[in-house]
Coordinates of C-alpha atoms in Angstrom, one line a residue:
X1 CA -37.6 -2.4 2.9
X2 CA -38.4 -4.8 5.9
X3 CA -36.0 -2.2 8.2
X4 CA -37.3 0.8 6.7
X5 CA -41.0 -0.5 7.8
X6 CA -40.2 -1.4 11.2
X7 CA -38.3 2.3 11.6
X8 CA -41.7 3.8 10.8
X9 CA -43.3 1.6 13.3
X10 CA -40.8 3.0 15.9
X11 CA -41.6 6.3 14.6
X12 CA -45.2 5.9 14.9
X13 CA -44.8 4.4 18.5
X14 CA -42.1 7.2 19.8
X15 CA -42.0 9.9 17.4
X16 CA -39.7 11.1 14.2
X17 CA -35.9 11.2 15.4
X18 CA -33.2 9.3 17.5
X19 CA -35.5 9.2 20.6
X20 CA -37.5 6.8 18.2
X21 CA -34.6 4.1 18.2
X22 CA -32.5 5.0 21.5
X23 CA -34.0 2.5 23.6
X24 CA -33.7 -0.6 20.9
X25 CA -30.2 -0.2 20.8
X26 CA -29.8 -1.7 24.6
X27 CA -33.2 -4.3 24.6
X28 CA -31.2 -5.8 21.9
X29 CA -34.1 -5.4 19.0
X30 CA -32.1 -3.1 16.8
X31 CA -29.4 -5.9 17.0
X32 CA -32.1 -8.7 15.9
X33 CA -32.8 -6.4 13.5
X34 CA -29.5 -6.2 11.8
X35 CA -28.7 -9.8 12.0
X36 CA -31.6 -10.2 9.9
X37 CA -30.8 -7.4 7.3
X38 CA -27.1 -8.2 7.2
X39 CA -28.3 -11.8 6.2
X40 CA -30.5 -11.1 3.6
X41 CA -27.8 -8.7 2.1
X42 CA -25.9 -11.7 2.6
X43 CA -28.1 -14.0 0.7
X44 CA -28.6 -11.2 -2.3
X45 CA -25.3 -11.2 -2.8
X46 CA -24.8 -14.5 -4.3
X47 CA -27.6 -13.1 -7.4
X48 CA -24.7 -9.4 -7.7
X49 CA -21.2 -10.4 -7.1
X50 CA -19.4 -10.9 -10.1
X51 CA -15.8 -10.6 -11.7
X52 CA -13.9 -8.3 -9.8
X53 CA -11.2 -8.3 -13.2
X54 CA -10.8 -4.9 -14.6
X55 CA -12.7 -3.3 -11.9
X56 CA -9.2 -1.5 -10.5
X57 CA -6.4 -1.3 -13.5
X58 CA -3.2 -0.1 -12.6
X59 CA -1.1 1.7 -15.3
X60 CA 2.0 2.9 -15.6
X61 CA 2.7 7.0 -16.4
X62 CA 5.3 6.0 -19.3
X63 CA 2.4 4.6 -21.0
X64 CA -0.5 7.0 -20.3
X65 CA -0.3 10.3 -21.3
X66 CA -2.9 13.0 -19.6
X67 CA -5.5 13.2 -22.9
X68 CA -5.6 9.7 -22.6
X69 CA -5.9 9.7 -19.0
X70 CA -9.0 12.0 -19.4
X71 CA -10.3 10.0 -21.9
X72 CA -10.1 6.4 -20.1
X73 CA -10.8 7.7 -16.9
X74 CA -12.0 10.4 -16.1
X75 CA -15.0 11.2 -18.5
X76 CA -16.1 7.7 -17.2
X77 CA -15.9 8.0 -14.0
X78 CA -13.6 5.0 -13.2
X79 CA -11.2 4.2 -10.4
X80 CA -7.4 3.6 -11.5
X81 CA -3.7 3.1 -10.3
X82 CA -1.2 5.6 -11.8
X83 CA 2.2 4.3 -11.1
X84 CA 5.1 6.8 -11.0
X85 CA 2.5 10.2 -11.0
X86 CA 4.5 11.3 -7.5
X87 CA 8.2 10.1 -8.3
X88 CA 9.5 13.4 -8.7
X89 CA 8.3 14.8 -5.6
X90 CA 11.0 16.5 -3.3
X91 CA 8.3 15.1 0.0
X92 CA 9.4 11.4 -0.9
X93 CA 13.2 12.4 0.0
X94 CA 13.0 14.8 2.6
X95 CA 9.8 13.4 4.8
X96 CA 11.3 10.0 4.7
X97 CA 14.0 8.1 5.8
X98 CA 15.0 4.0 4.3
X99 CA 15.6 1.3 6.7
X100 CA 17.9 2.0 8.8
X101 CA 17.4 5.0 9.8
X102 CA 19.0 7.0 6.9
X103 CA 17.5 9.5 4.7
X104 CA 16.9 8.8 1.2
X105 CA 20.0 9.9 -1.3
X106 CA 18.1 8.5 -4.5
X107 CA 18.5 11.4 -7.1
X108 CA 15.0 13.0 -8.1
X109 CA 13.0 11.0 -10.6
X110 CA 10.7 12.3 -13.5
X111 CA 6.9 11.6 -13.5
X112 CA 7.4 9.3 -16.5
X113 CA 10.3 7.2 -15.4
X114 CA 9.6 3.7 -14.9
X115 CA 8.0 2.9 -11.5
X116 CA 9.9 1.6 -8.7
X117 CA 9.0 0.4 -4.7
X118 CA 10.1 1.9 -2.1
X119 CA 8.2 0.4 0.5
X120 CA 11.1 0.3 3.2
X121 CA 10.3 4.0 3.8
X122 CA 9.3 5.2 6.6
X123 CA 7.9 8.8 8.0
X124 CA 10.5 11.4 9.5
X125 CA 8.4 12.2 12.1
X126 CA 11.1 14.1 13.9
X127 CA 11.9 16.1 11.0
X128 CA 8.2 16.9 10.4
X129 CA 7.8 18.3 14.2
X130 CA 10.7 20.3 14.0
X131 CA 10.1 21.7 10.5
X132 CA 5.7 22.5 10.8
X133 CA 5.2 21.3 14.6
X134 CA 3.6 24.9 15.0
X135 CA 1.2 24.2 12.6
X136 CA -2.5 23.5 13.9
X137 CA -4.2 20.7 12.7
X138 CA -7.5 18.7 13.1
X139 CA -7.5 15.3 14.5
X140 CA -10.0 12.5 14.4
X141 CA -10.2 10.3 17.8
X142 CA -9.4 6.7 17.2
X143 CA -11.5 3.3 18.1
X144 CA -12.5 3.6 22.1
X145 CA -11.3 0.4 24.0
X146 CA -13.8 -1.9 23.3
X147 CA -15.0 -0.7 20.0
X148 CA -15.2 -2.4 16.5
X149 CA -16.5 0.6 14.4
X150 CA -15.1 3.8 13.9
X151 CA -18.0 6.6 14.6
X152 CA -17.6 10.1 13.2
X153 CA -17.3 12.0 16.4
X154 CA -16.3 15.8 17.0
X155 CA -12.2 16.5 16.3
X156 CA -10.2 18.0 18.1
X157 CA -7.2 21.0 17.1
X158 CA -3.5 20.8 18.4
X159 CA -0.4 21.4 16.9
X160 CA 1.3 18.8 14.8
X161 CA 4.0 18.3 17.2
X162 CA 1.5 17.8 20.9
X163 CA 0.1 15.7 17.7
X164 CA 3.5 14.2 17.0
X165 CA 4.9 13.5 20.0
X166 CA 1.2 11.6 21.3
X167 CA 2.0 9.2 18.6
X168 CA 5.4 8.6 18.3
X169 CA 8.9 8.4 19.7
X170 CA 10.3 11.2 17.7
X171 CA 13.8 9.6 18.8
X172 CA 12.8 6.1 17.4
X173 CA 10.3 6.8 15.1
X174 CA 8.1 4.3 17.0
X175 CA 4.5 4.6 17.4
X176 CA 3.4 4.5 20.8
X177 CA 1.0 2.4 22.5
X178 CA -2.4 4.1 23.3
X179 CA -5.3 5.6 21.6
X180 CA -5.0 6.2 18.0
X181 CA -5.5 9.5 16.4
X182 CA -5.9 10.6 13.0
X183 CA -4.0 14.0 11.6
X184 CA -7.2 14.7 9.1
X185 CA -7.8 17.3 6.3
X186 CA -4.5 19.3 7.2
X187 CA -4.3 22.4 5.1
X188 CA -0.8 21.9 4.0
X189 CA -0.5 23.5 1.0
X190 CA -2.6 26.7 2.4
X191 CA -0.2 27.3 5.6
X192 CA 2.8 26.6 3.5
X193 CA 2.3 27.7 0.1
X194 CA 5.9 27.4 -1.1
X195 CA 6.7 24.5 0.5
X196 CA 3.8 22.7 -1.0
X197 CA 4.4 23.9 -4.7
X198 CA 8.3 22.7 -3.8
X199 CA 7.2 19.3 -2.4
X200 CA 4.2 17.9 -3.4
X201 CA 3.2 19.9 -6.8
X202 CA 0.2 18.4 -8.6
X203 CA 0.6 16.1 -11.3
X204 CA -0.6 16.8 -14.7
X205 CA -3.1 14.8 -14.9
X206 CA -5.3 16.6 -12.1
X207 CA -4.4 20.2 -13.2
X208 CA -8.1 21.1 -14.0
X209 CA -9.3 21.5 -10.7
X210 CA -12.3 23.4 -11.1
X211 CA -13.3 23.5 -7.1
X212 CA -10.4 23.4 -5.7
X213 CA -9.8 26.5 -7.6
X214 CA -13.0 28.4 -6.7
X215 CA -12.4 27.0 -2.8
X216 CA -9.0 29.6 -3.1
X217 CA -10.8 32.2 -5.1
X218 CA -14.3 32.6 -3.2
X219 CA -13.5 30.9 0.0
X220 CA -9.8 31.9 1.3
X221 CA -9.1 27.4 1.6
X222 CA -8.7 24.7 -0.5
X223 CA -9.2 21.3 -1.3
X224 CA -5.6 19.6 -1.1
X225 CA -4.9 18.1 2.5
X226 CA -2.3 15.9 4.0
X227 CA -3.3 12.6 6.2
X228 CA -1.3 11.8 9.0
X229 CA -1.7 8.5 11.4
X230 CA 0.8 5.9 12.3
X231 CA 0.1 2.0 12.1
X232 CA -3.6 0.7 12.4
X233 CA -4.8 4.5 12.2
X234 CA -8.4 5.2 10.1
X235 CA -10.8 7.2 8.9
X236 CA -15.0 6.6 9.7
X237 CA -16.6 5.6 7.1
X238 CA -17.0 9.1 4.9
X239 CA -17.7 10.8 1.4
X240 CA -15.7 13.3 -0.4
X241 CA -16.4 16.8 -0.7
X242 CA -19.7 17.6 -2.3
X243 CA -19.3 13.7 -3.4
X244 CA -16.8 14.8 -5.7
X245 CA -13.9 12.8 -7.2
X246 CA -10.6 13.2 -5.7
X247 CA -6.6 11.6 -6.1
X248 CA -4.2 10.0 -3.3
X249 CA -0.8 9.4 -3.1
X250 CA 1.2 7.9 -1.0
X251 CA 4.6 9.3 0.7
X252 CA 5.2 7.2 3.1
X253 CA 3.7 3.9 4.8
X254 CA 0.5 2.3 3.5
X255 CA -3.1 2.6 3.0
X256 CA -5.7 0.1 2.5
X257 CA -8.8 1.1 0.3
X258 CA -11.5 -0.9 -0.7
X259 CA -13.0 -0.2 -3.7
X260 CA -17.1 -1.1 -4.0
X261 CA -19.1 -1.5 -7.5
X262 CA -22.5 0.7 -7.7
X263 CA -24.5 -2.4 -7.6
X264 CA -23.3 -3.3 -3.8
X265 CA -23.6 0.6 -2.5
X266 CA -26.1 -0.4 -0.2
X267 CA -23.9 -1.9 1.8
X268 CA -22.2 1.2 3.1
X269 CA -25.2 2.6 4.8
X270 CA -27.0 1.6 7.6
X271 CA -29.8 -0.9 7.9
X272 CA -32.5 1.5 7.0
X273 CA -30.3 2.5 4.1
X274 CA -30.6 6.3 5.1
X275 CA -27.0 7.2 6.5
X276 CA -23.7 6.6 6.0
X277 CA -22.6 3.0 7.7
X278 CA -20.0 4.0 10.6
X279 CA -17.3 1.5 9.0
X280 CA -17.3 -1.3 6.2
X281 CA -15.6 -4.4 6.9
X282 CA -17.1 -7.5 4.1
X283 CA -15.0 -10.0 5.8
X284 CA -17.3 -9.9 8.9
X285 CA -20.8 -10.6 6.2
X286 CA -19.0 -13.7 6.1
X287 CA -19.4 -13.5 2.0
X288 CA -16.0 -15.1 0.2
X289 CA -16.7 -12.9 -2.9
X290 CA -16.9 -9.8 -1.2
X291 CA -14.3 -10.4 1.0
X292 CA -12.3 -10.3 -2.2
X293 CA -13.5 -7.1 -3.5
X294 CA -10.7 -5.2 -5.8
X295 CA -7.9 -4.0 -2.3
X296 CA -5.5 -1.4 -3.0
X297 CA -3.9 -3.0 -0.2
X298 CA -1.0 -0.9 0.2
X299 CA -1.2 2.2 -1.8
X300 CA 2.9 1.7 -2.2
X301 CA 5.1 5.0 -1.7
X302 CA 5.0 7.1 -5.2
X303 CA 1.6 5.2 -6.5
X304 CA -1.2 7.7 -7.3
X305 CA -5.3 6.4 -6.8
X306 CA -8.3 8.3 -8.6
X307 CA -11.1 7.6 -7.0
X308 CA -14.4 8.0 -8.8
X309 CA -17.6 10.9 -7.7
X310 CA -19.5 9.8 -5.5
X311 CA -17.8 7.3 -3.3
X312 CA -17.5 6.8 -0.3
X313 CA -14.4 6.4 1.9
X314 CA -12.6 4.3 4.1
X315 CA -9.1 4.5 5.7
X316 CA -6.2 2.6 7.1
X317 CA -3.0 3.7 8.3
X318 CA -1.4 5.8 6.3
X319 CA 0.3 9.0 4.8
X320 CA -1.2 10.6 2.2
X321 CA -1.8 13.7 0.1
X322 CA -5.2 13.9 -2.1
X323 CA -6.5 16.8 -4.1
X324 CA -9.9 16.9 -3.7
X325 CA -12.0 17.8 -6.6

């Protein structure tokens, strides 16, 4: 409230708009300003945190059928782990290769076989430029030199391998040092149909996809797109489409999410609580609970995460493949 008073005193003093709170962000006020907000958020804190148990379960496929799945989860709206939803996909063999170098000879598994890591995998980035290198894709700029936050700025189109070959050592599979970029909302399944019903078909449990399907019928797209960005690689600070619920899984490498209660939302917006924040990181509130907020810290290779309507997202390195909803 205190921030959302003194933007209408700026408003009053310069006008509506940014031109209202350009010049505060280099006389250092809007700085004072968030120091004092980000304290009292601080402060407040201590009267919402509370268990973090039970916020994020994890539970096995073998053990969770898809009518229970809808019951549990979806018609309430809550965040889960589904271990082994991906195992059977043809993606976590032939985009991959073990340590060492060698490509996976594991035999297919069934969705409802019992979970197992594979965390020594690691992307074929070689065989990925020269299997869909032609394909164009959209890619997010990484942080500037400098920077601590991630802003949403404009994205630029290439083709996966100029993509490729920025971040990598296709020979070594290395990622090179330099700016970051991040492959984002590639259309993999709509420039190669077959391959994507081949490699990564939907699990069961999301087959009702309701705008997804009207994105194909109405729109000539769709909702299902592959992530792409080698180590330390992220996303601003975003929501879903139309704030919808979506699912990620992991192929190869990890991804860190964090996973927020309602009752702490207000801490991904800014200080005047009217936009998205440009990135959330609770270890720098300097708050020990929040710090320890429910981390799928890893999003393993083969493990599938439902995240709830509404949210709001924001990613680390990784390689993943989410049906938005």
């Amino acid at each position: 409230d205190v921030a959302r008073q003194v933007l209408a005193a700026w408003h009053r003093r310069a006008g509506p708009g940014e031109a209202a709170t350009a010049h505060h962000y280099f006389d250092g006020t809007y700085t004072a300003l968030e120091n004092y907000v980000l304290s009292a958020a601080v402060e407040a804190l201590g009267h919402r945190v509370g268990s973090w148990d039970g916020l994020l379960p994890r539970v096995s496929v073998a053990e969770c059928d898809a009518e229970q799945f809808t019951c549990d989860f979806m018609s309430r709206n809550r965040p889960v782990v589904l271990e082994g939803c991906v195992r059977h996909w043809r993606a976590l063999d032939e985009w991959v290769v073990q340590g060492g170098g060698k490509k996976s000879t594991r035999a297919p598994m069934a969705p409802h076989e019992p979970f197992q890591h594979t965390s020594c995998a690691t992307l074929d980035v070689a065989h990925l430029c020269r299997t869909y290198g032609g394909a164009e894709v959209e890619i997010e700029p990484g942080l500037e030199p400098g920077q601590d936050k991630i802003y949403d700025r404009p994205r630029t189109c290439m083709t996966l391998q100029d993509f490729l070959e920025s971040q990598w050592d296709l020979e070594t599979g290395e990622g090179r040092i330099g700016r970051q970029g991040y492959c984002k909302d590639w259309h993999f399944h709509r420039d190669f149909p077959r391959e994507g019903l081949e490699l990564l078909p939907t699990p069961v449990y999301f087959g009702d996809d309701w705008l997804n399907g009207f994105a194909e019928a109405e729109l000539g797209t769709d909702y299902r797109f592959v992530y792409l960005g080698r180590k330390g690689s992220a996303t601003h600070l975003h929501a879903d489409v139309l704030g919808s619920y979506s699912w990620s899984a992991n192929v190869a490498g990890v991804k860190r999410w964090r996973f927020v209660p309602p009752s702490l939302s207000f801490l991904l917006l800014d200080i005047f609580g009217l936009r998205t924040a440009p990135d959330f990181v609770p270890e720098a509130l300097g708050n020990e609970a929040l710090a320890d907020l429910p981390c799928l810290g890893g999003h393993e290779n083969g493990l599938v995460g439902r995240l709830p309507d509404g949210c709001r997202l924001s990613g680390g390195a990784s390689w993943k493949f989410p049906l938005l909803h």
